[in-house]
GROMACS .gro file of C-alpha atoms in nm:
model
  277
    1LEU     CA    1  16.340  13.515   7.939
    2ILE     CA    2  16.278  13.355   8.277
    3TYR     CA    3  16.362  13.553   8.588
    4PHE     CA    4  16.408  13.383   8.924
    5ILE     CA    5  16.315  13.657   9.170
    6ARG     CA    6  16.419  13.616   9.529
    7PRO     CA    7  16.208  13.757   9.815
    8GLY     CA    8  16.264  14.129   9.855
    9ALA     CA    9  16.319  14.188   9.482
   10GLU     CA   10  16.105  14.401   9.253
   11VAL     CA   11  16.084  14.399   8.873
   12THR     CA   12  16.080  14.745   8.714
   13ASP     CA   13  16.133  14.886   8.367
   14GLN     CA   14  16.500  14.918   8.452
   15GLY     CA   15  16.529  14.553   8.545
   16VAL     CA   16  16.538  14.368   8.876
   17GLN     CA   17  16.603  14.584   9.179
   18ILE     CA   18  16.685  14.447   9.521
   19VAL     CA   19  16.476  14.605   9.794
   20PRO     CA   20  16.612  14.551  10.145
   21GLU     CA   21  16.364  14.382  10.376
   22ALA     CA   22  16.236  14.609  10.648
   23VAL     CA   23  16.350  14.526  11.000
   24ARG     CA   24  16.048  14.417  11.198
   25TYR     CA   25  16.175  14.494  11.543
   26PRO     CA   26  16.448  14.757  11.510
   27LYS     CA   27  16.467  14.839  11.880
   28ALA     CA   28  16.437  14.487  12.019
   29GLY     CA   29  16.729  14.275  12.136
   30ILE     CA   30  16.827  13.942  11.984
   31LEU     CA   31  16.631  13.726  12.228
   32THR     CA   32  16.328  13.951  12.216
   33SER     CA   33  16.334  13.959  11.836
   34PHE     CA   34  16.362  13.580  11.830
   35GLY     CA   35  16.063  13.540  12.060
   36LEU     CA   36  15.853  13.787  11.860
   37THR     CA   37  15.945  13.612  11.534
   38VAL     CA   38  15.840  13.276  11.677
   39ARG     CA   39  15.515  13.430  11.797
   40ASP     CA   40  15.442  13.578  11.455
   41SER     CA   41  15.525  13.248  11.282
   42VAL     CA   42  15.289  13.054  11.509
   43ARG     CA   43  15.019  13.313  11.456
   44ASP     CA   44  15.060  13.300  11.076
   45THR     CA   45  15.057  12.918  11.078
   46VAL     CA   46  14.741  12.903  11.288
   47SER     CA   47  14.577  13.159  11.062
   48LEU     CA   48  14.675  12.961  10.753
   49PHE     CA   49  14.532  12.634  10.882
   50ALA     CA   50  14.220  12.807  11.012
   51GLY     CA   51  14.162  12.933  10.661
   52LEU     CA   52  14.215  12.586  10.516
   53LEU     CA   53  13.970  12.429  10.759
   54ARG     CA   54  13.697  12.661  10.636
   55GLN     CA   55  13.728  12.536  10.279
   56SER     CA   56  13.529  12.234  10.164
   57GLY     CA   57  13.793  12.154   9.903
   58PHE     CA   58  14.046  12.102  10.181
   59TYR     CA   59  13.853  11.806  10.324
   60ARG     CA   60  13.801  11.657   9.979
   61LEU     CA   61  14.174  11.682   9.917
   62LEU     CA   62  14.245  11.505  10.247
   63ALA     CA   63  14.011  11.221  10.150
   64PHE     CA   64  14.183  11.200   9.811
   65LEU     CA   65  14.528  11.186   9.974
   66MET     CA   66  14.418  10.923  10.225
   67LEU     CA   67  14.328  10.696   9.934
   68ILE     CA   68  14.661  10.768   9.763
   69ALA     CA   69  14.832  10.645  10.081
   70PHE     CA   70  14.719  10.292   9.991
   71LEU     CA   71  14.928  10.320   9.673
   72LYS     CA   72  15.229  10.461   9.853
   73LEU     CA   73  15.223  10.168  10.095
   74ILE     CA   74  15.346   9.950   9.807
   75PHE     CA   75  15.676  10.140   9.812
   76MET     CA   76  15.687  10.134  10.191
   77GLN     CA   77  15.630   9.759  10.176
   78ILE     CA   78  15.920   9.732   9.932
   79ASP     CA   79  16.144   9.924  10.171
   80TYR     CA   80  16.050   9.741  10.489
   81VAL     CA   81  15.943   9.392  10.382
   82PHE     CA   82  16.097   9.309  10.046
   83PRO     CA   83  16.461   9.269  10.165
   84LYS     CA   84  16.356   9.015  10.429
   85PHE     CA   85  16.130   8.842  10.179
   86GLY     CA   86  16.414   8.817   9.924
   87ILE     CA   87  16.661   8.672  10.172
   88ARG     CA   88  16.417   8.420  10.312
   89GLU     CA   89  16.275   8.302   9.978
   90LEU     CA   90  16.584   8.331   9.754
   91GLY     CA   91  16.868   8.291  10.002
   92PRO     CA   92  17.132   8.519  10.155
   93GLY     CA   93  17.291   8.754   9.906
   94ALA     CA   94  17.003   8.739   9.659
   95PRO     CA   95  17.039   9.051   9.438
   96VAL     CA   96  16.682   9.170   9.486
   97GLY     CA   97  16.803   9.529   9.520
   98ARG     CA   98  16.910   9.530   9.155
   99LEU     CA   99  16.564   9.419   9.056
  100LEU     CA  100  16.408   9.707   9.245
  101ALA     CA  101  16.652   9.944   9.075
  102LEU     CA  102  16.458   9.881   8.755
  103ASN     CA  103  16.199  10.118   8.897
  104ASN     CA  104  16.446  10.406   8.898
  105TRP     CA  105  16.553  10.351   8.539
  106LEU     CA  106  16.200  10.306   8.410
  107ILE     CA  107  16.072  10.618   8.586
  108ILE     CA  108  16.350  10.828   8.436
  109LEU     CA  109  16.278  10.693   8.088
  110ILE     CA  110  15.900  10.680   8.068
  111VAL     CA  111  15.770  10.966   8.283
  112PRO     CA  112  15.844  11.237   8.020
  113PHE     CA  113  15.667  11.036   7.748
  114ILE     CA  114  15.363  10.944   7.959
  115GLY     CA  115  15.341  11.302   8.084
  116ALA     CA  116  15.345  11.436   7.729
  117MET     CA  117  15.086  11.185   7.608
  118THR     CA  118  14.843  11.239   7.896
  119GLN     CA  119  14.875  11.611   7.961
  120ARG     CA  120  14.534  11.681   7.804
  121PHE     CA  121  14.358  11.441   8.041
  122PRO     CA  122  14.240  11.548   8.389
  123ALA     CA  123  14.481  11.469   8.669
  124TYR     CA  124  14.215  11.286   8.873
  125ARG     CA  125  14.146  11.047   8.584
  126MET     CA  126  14.514  10.974   8.533
  127VAL     CA  127  14.559  10.904   8.903
  128ILE     CA  128  14.285  10.641   8.874
  129VAL     CA  129  14.450  10.482   8.570
  130GLY     CA  130  14.791  10.477   8.738
  131GLY     CA  131  14.638  10.348   9.059
  132ILE     CA  132  14.476  10.054   8.880
  133ILE     CA  133  14.804   9.958   8.711
  134SER     CA  134  15.005   9.994   9.033
  135ALA     CA  135  14.762   9.793   9.243
  136ALA     CA  136  14.736   9.523   8.976
  137SER     CA  137  15.115   9.489   8.965
  138VAL     CA  138  15.127   9.352   9.320
  139PHE     CA  139  14.898   9.063   9.229
  140PHE     CA  140  15.181   8.916   9.021
  141MET     CA  141  15.368   8.851   9.347
  142ALA     CA  142  15.064   8.674   9.491
  143LEU     CA  143  15.035   8.419   9.209
  144PRO     CA  144  15.178   8.065   9.240
  145THR     CA  145  15.546   8.052   9.146
  146GLY     CA  146  15.484   7.743   8.933
  147TRP     CA  147  15.292   7.957   8.684
  148PHE     CA  148  15.613   8.144   8.602
  149GLN     CA  149  15.856   7.852   8.590
  150SER     CA  150  15.848   7.827   8.210
  151LEU     CA  151  15.902   8.203   8.181
  152ALA     CA  152  16.196   8.179   8.422
  153ASP     CA  153  16.348   7.900   8.211
  154GLY     CA  154  16.294   8.093   7.888
  155PRO     CA  155  16.462   8.395   7.725
  156PHE     CA  156  16.306   8.648   7.963
  157GLY     CA  157  16.428   8.459   8.267
  158GLN     CA  158  16.775   8.429   8.115
  159LEU     CA  159  16.780   8.802   8.042
  160ILE     CA  160  16.678   8.899   8.394
  161GLY     CA  161  16.857   8.627   8.586
  162HIS     CA  162  17.181   8.566   8.399
  163ARG     CA  163  17.251   8.884   8.205
  164TYR     CA  164  17.112   9.150   8.437
  165LEU     CA  165  17.154   8.992   8.780
  166GLY     CA  166  17.453   8.771   8.700
  167LEU     CA  167  17.300   8.459   8.853
  168LYS     CA  168  17.442   8.110   8.802
  169GLY     CA  169  17.230   7.806   8.738
  170ASP     CA  170  16.851   7.797   8.735
  171VAL     CA  171  16.652   8.118   8.774
  172HIS     CA  172  16.393   8.113   9.051
  173PRO     CA  173  16.046   8.222   8.934
  174TYR     CA  174  16.040   8.494   9.201
  175TYR     CA  175  16.307   8.683   9.007
  176VAL     CA  176  16.083   8.693   8.701
  177MET     CA  177  15.775   8.772   8.907
  178THR     CA  178  15.953   9.058   9.079
  179ALA     CA  179  16.075   9.198   8.748
  180ILE     CA  180  15.719   9.198   8.608
  181PHE     CA  181  15.588   9.348   8.930
  182VAL     CA  182  15.842   9.632   8.923
  183ILE     CA  183  15.783   9.703   8.553
  184PHE     CA  184  15.407   9.741   8.592
  185LEU     CA  185  15.445   9.927   8.920
  186SER     CA  186  15.675  10.177   8.747
  187ILE     CA  187  15.429  10.228   8.463
  188GLY     CA  188  15.149  10.293   8.710
  189GLU     CA  189  15.366  10.528   8.913
  190ALA     CA  190  15.454  10.724   8.598
  191PHE     CA  191  15.083  10.779   8.537
  192TYR     CA  192  14.965  10.877   8.884
  193SER     CA  193  15.251  11.010   9.097
  194PRO     CA  194  15.324  11.340   8.916
  195ARG     CA  195  14.952  11.405   8.874
  196VAL     CA  196  14.885  11.384   9.249
  197TYR     CA  197  15.085  11.703   9.303
  198GLU     CA  198  14.931  11.862   8.995
  199TYR     CA  199  14.581  11.781   9.117
  200ALA     CA  200  14.646  11.935   9.456
  201ALA     CA  201  14.773  12.257   9.299
  202SER     CA  202  14.497  12.273   9.037
  203ILE     CA  203  14.211  12.260   9.290
  204ALA     CA  204  14.369  12.504   9.536
  205PRO     CA  205  14.214  12.848   9.582
  206LYS     CA  206  14.417  13.122   9.422
  207GLY     CA  207  14.716  13.209   9.635
  208GLN     CA  208  14.710  12.881   9.834
  209GLU     CA  209  14.867  12.650   9.577
  210ALA     CA  210  15.177  12.599   9.793
  211SER     CA  211  14.971  12.500  10.097
  212TYR     CA  212  14.769  12.245   9.902
  213SER     CA  213  15.076  12.109   9.724
  214ALA     CA  214  15.257  12.062  10.056
  215LEU     CA  215  14.970  11.842  10.173
  216SER     CA  216  15.050  11.603   9.887
  217TYR     CA  217  15.322  11.447  10.104
  218ILE     CA  218  15.065  11.324  10.356
  219PRO     CA  219  15.027  10.986  10.179
  220PHE     CA  220  15.388  10.897  10.265
  221LEU     CA  221  15.319  10.952  10.634
  222LEU     CA  222  14.995  10.756  10.625
  223ALA     CA  223  15.160  10.475  10.428
  224LYS     CA  224  15.434  10.446  10.689
  225LEU     CA  225  15.170  10.415  10.959
  226LEU     CA  226  14.987  10.145  10.764
  227VAL     CA  227  15.298   9.944  10.682
  228GLY     CA  228  15.443   9.983  11.030
  229THR     CA  229  15.122   9.837  11.167
  230VAL     CA  230  15.095   9.529  10.948
  231SER     CA  231  15.433   9.453  10.785
  232GLY     CA  232  15.590   9.274  11.082
  233GLU     CA  233  15.282   9.063  11.135
  234LEU     CA  234  15.267   8.970  10.767
  235LEU     CA  235  15.632   8.863  10.763
  236ALA     CA  236  15.603   8.664  11.083
  237ARG     CA  237  15.289   8.482  10.972
  238TYR     CA  238  15.345   8.420  10.600
  239CYS     CA  239  15.719   8.454  10.542
  240PRO     CA  240  15.893   8.347  10.865
  241GLU     CA  241  16.266   8.301  10.889
  242VAL     CA  242  16.216   7.942  10.998
  243GLY     CA  243  15.919   7.726  10.911
  244VAL     CA  244  15.664   7.694  10.635
  245ARG     CA  245  15.630   8.005  10.418
  246ASN     CA  246  15.331   8.118  10.216
  247SER     CA  247  15.456   8.448  10.076
  248GLY     CA  248  15.185   8.462   9.812
  249VAL     CA  249  14.925   8.528  10.080
  250MET     CA  250  15.138   8.811  10.220
  251TRP     CA  251  15.153   8.981   9.880
  252LEU     CA  252  14.783   8.917   9.826
  253VAL     CA  253  14.707   9.114  10.142
  254VAL     CA  254  14.928   9.398  10.019
  255ALA     CA  255  14.762   9.390   9.676
  256LEU     CA  256  14.415   9.407   9.829
  257MET     CA  257  14.519   9.700  10.046
  258ALA     CA  258  14.658   9.882   9.742
  259THR     CA  259  14.334   9.816   9.553
  260VAL     CA  260  14.150  10.035   9.805
  261ALA     CA  261  14.299  10.340   9.630
  262PRO     CA  262  14.164  10.305   9.273
  263VAL     CA  263  13.835  10.154   9.389
  264GLY     CA  264  13.786  10.435   9.640
  265LEU     CA  265  13.877  10.702   9.386
  266ILE     CA  266  13.618  10.564   9.145
  267LEU     CA  267  13.334  10.504   9.392
  268LEU     CA  268  13.381  10.830   9.582
  269SER     CA  269  13.466  11.054   9.288
  270ARG     CA  270  13.134  11.244   9.304
  271PHE     CA  271  13.202  11.328   9.669
  272ILE     CA  272  13.576  11.403   9.676
  273ARG     CA  273  13.659  11.517   9.324
  274VAL     CA  274  13.705  11.891   9.284
  275LYS     CA  275  13.696  12.076   8.951
  276GLU     CA  276  14.051  12.129   8.827
  277ALA     CA  277  14.170  12.464   8.702
   0.00000   0.00000   0.00000
């Protein structure tokens, strides 16, 4: 049996009993109670972070998460840059969104299997494996489109372009390249993304698992800062709305940035890796 116990509940031999929470400030008014509650919350938060700052594992986790941010920037780049790239390279109305939706379907299908197959391996190692696959996936977008023309004209291109996307006529190589990119990106994400949160919880001191796990969302913030800094410049220089475009260079820059994550995790493992529970 699994019991979901809410705060203020106690488990006894007779079952679950609800214990009313004690009133902290029984004689204080509403405004006074509100002010005292805010004061206590600030005090508890400061105390929590002060405790974290005294732990060496906390700084190692931050370094680990900063490297993961270079993987998350791939998804931020997809959100901010890919729509413009698709319109400018493939024309208005290009169904690039349906290609990106492959990621959702693949994650739903393969994460349970990859999780089951890799559960005996350390989370840090699986994050490296997933990071390598994810970073490598972006390099497909940086390759010359001519290399994929025969694939676009073949059965795979017909499957992606005509059957899945409903395109008419010839299939542009970028559709095939994007499909391959998304497939490998999804495989890499299935390896590393769930294990990032597991790693944070497994290295946390007892009783601070929630605090460490909450820090696992830092890579999204850092990735937004990275992409917000460079994405506009990359689009303007290599994939302008008017003029000569060299989108391969844009994706090469993104791929090299993403590569910082697995390379950093490997080279700095002796300094930032913490023994997992």
